[in-house]
Tab-separated table of N, CA and C in Angstrom:
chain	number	residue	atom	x	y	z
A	1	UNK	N	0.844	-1.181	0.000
A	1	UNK	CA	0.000	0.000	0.000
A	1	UNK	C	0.889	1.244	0.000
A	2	UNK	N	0.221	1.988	-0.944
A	2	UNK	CA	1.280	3.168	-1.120
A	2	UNK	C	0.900	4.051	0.378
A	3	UNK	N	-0.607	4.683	0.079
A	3	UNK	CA	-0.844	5.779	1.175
A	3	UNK	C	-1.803	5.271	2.089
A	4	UNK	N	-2.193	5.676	2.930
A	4	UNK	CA	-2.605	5.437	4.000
A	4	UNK	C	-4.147	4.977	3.529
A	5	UNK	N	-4.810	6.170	2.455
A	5	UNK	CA	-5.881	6.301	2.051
A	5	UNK	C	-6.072	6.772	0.808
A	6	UNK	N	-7.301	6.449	-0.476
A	6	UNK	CA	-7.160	7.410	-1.694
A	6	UNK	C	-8.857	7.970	-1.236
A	7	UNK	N	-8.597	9.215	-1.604
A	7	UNK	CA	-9.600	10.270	-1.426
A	7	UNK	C	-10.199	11.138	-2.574
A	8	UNK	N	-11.373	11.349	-2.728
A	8	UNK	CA	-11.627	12.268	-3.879
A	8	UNK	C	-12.101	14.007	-3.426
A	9	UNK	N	-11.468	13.931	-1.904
A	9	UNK	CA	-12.248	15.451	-1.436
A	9	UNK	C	-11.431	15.834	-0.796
A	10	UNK	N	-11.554	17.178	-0.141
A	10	UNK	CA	-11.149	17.699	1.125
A	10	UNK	C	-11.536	17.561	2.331
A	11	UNK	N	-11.958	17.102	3.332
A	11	UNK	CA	-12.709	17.257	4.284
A	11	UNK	C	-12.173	18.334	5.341
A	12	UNK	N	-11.406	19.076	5.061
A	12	UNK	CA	-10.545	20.378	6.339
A	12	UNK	C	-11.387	21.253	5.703
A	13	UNK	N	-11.844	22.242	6.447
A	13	UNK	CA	-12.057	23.410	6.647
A	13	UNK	C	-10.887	24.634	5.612
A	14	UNK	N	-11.406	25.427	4.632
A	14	UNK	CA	-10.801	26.572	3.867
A	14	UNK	C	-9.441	26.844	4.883
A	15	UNK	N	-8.611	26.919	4.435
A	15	UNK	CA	-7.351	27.708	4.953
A	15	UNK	C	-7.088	28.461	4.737
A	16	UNK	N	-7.089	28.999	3.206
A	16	UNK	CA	-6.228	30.583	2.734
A	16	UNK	C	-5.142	30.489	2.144
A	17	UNK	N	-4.353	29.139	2.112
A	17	UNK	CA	-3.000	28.800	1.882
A	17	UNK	C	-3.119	28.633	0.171
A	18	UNK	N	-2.610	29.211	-0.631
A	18	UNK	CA	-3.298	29.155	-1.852
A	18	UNK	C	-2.468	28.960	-3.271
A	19	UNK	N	-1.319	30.135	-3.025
A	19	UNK	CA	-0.460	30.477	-3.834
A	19	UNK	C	1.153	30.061	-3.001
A	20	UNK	N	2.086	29.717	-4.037
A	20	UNK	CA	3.187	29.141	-3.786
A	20	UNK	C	3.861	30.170	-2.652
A	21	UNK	N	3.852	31.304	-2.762
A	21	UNK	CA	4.170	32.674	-2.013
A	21	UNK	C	3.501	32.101	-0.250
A	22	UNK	N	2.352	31.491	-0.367
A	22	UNK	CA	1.313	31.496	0.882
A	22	UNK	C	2.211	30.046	1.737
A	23	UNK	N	2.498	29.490	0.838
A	23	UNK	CA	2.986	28.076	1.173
A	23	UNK	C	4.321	28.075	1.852
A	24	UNK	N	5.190	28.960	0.910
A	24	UNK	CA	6.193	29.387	1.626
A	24	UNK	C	6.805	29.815	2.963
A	25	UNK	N	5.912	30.030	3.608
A	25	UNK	CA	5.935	29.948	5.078
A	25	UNK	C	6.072	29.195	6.260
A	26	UNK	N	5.815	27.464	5.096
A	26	UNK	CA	5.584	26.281	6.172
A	26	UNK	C	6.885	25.558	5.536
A	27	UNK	N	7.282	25.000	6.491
A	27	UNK	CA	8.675	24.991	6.441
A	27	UNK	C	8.273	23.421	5.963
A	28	UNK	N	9.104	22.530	4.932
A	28	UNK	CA	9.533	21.673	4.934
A	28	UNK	C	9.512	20.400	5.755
A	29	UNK	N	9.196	18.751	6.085
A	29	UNK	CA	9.614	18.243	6.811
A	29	UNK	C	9.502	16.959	6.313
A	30	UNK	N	9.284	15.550	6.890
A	30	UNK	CA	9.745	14.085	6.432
A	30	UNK	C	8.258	13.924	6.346
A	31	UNK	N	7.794	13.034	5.459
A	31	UNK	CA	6.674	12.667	5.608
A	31	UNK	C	6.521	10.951	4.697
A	32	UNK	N	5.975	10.340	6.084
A	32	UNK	CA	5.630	8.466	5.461
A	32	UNK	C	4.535	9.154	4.483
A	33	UNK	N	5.039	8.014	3.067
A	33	UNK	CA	3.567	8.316	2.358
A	33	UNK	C	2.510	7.381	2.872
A	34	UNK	N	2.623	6.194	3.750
A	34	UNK	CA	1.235	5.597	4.133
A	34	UNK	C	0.721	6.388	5.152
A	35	UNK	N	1.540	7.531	5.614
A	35	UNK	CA	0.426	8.143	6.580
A	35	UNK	C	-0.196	9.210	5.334
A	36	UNK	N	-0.517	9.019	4.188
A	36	UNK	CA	-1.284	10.848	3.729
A	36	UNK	C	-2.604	9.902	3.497
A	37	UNK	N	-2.986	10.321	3.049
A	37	UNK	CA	-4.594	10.762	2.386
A	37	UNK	C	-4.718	11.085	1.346
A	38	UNK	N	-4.927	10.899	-0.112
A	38	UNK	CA	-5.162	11.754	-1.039
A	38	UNK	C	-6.173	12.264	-0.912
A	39	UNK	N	-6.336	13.415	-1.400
A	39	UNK	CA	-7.630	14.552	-2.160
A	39	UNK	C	-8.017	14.633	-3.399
A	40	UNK	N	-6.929	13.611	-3.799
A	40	UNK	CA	-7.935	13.567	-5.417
A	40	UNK	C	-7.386	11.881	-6.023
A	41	UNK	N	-8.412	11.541	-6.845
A	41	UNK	CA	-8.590	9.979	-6.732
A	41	UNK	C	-7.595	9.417	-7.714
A	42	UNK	N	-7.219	10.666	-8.932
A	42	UNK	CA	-6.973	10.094	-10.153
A	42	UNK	C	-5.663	11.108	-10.172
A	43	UNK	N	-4.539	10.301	-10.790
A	43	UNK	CA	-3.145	11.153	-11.743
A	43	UNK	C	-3.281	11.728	-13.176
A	44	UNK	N	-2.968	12.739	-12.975
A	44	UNK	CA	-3.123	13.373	-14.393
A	44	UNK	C	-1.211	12.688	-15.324
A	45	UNK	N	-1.327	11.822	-15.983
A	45	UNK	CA	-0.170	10.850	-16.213
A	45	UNK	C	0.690	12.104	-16.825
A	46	UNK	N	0.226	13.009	-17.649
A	46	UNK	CA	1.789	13.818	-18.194
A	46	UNK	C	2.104	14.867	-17.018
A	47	UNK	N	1.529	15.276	-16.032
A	47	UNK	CA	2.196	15.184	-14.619
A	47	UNK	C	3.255	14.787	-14.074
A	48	UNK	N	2.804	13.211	-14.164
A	48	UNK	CA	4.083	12.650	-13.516
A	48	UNK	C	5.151	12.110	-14.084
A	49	UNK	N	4.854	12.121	-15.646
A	49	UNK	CA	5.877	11.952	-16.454
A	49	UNK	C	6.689	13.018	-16.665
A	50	UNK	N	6.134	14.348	-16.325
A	50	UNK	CA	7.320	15.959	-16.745
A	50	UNK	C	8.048	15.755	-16.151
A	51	UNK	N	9.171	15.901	-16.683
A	51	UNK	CA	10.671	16.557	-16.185
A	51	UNK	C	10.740	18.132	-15.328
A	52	UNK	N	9.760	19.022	-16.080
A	52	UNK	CA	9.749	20.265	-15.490
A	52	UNK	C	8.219	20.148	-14.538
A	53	UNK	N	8.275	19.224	-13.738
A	53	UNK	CA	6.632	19.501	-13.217
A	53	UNK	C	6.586	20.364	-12.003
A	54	UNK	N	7.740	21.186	-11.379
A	54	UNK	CA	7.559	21.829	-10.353
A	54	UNK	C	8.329	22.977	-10.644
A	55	UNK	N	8.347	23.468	-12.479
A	55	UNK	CA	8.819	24.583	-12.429
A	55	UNK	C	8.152	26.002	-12.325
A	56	UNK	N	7.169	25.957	-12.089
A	56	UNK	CA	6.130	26.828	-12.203
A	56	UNK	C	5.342	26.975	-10.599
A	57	UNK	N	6.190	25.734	-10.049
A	57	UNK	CA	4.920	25.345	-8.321
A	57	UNK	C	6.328	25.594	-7.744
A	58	UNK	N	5.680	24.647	-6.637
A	58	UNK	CA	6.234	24.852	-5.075
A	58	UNK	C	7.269	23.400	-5.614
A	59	UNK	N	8.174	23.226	-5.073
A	59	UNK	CA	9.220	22.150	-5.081
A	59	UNK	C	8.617	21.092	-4.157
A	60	UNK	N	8.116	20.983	-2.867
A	60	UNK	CA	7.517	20.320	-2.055
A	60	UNK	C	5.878	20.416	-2.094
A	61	UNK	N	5.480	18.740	-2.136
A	61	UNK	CA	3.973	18.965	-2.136
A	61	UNK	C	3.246	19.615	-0.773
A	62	UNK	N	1.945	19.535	-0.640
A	62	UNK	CA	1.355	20.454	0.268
A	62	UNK	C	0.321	19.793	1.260
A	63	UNK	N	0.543	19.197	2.195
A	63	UNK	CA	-0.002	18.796	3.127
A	63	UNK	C	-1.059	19.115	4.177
A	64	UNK	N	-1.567	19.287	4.785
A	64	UNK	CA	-2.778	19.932	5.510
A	64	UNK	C	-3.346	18.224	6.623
A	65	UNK	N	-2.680	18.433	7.855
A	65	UNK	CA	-2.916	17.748	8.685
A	65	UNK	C	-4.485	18.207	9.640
A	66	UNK	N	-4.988	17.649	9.606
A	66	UNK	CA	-6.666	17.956	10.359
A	66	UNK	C	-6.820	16.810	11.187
A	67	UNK	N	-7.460	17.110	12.216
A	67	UNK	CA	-8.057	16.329	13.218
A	67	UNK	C	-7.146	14.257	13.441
A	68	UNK	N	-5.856	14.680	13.331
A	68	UNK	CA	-4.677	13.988	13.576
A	68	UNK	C	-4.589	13.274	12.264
A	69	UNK	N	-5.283	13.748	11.149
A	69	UNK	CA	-5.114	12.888	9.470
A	69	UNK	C	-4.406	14.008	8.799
A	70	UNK	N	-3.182	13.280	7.954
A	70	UNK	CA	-2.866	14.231	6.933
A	70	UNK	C	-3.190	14.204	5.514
A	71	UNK	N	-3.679	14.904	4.916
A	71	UNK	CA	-4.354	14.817	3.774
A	71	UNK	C	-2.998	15.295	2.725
A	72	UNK	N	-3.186	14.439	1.657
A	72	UNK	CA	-2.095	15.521	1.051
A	72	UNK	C	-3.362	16.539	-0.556
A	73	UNK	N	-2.745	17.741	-0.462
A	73	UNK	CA	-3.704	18.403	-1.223
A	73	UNK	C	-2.931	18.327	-2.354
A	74	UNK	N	-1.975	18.552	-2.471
A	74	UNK	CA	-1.330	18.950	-3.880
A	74	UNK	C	0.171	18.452	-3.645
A	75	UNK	N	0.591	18.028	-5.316
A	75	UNK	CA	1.467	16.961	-5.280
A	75	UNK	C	1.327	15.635	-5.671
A	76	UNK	N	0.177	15.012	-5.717
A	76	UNK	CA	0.068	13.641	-6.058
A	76	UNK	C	1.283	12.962	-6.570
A	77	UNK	N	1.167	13.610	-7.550
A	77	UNK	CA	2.419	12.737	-8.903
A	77	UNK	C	3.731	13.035	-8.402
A	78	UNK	N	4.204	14.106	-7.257
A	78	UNK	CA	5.302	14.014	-6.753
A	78	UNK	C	5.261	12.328	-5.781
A	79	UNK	N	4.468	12.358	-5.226
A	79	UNK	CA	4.433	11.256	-4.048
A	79	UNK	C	4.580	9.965	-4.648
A	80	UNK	N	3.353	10.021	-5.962
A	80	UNK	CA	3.998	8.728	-6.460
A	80	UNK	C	5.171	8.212	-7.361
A	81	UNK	N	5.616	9.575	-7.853
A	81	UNK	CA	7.044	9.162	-8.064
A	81	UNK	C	8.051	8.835	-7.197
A	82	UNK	N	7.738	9.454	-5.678
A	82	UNK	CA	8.184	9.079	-4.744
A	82	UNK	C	8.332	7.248	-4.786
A	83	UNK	N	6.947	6.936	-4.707
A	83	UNK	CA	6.825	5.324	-4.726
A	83	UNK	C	7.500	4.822	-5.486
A	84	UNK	N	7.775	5.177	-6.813
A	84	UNK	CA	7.681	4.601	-8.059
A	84	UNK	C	9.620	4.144	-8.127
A	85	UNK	N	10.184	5.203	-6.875
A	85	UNK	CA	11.697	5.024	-6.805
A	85	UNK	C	11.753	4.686	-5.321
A	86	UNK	N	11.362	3.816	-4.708
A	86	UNK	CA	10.781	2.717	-3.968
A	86	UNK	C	11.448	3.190	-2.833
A	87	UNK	N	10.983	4.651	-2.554
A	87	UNK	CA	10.962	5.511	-1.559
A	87	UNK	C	9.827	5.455	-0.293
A	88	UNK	N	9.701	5.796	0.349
A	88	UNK	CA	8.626	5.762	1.595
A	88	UNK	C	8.386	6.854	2.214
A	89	UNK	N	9.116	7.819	2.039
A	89	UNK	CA	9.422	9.296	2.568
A	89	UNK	C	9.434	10.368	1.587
A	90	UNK	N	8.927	11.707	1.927
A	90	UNK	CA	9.097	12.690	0.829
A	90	UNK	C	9.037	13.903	1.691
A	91	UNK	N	9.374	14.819	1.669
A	91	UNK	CA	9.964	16.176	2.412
A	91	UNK	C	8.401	16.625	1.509
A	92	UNK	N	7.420	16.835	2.378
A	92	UNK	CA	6.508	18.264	2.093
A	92	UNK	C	6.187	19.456	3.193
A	93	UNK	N	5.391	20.202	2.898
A	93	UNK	CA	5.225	21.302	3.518
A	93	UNK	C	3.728	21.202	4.320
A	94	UNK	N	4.125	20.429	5.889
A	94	UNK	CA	2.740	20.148	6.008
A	94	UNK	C	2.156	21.300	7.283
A	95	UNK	N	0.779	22.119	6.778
A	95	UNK	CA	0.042	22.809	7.462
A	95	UNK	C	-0.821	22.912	8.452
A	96	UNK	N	-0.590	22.386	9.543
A	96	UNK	CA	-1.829	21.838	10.811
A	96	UNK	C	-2.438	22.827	11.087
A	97	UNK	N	-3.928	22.324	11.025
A	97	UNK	CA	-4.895	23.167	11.439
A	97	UNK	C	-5.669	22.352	12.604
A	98	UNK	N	-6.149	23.865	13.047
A	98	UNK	CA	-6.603	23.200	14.789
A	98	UNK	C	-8.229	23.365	14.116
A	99	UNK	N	-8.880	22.353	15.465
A	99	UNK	CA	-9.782	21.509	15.131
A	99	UNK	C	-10.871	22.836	15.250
């Protein structure tokens, strides 16, 4: 099992965190991919096939921990390339919000 869970929603509450600029604030850290959650069900495949897929984004995907679950919001195709180089760990930027 790659992640913990596959998801097609959000269930956290709006944050505000929006733009790569907004993200920038949350620092970096280790993250198991069987602990995330996805938020969206399906890979967009030339995603995760680009070479340049984080030249335009954030370098680290974007996490949003709620009510002790971490969801990952954005990033997918980073994480599973993560898998795909039979990794278990990936440095994102995760945002806890209180309940």
């Amino acid at each position: 099992m790659i992640f913990k869970s596959v998801g097609d929603s959000r269930p956290y509450p709006e944050h505000g965190y929006v733009t790569p600029k907004d993200w920038a604030s949350v620092a970096p850290m280790q993250v198991r991919l069987d602990e995330l959650v996805t938020t969206k069900s399906t890979l967009d495949l030339a995603a995760l096939l680009a070479e340049d897929s984080t030249f335009f984004g954030d370098l680290f995907p974007h996490v949003v921990q709620w009510k002790g679950t971490r969801y990952l919001e954005d990033g997918l195709h980073r994480a599973v390339r993560t898998a795909l180089h039979q990794r278990s760990i990936l440095h994102a930027r995760v945002l806890v919000l209180e309940e």
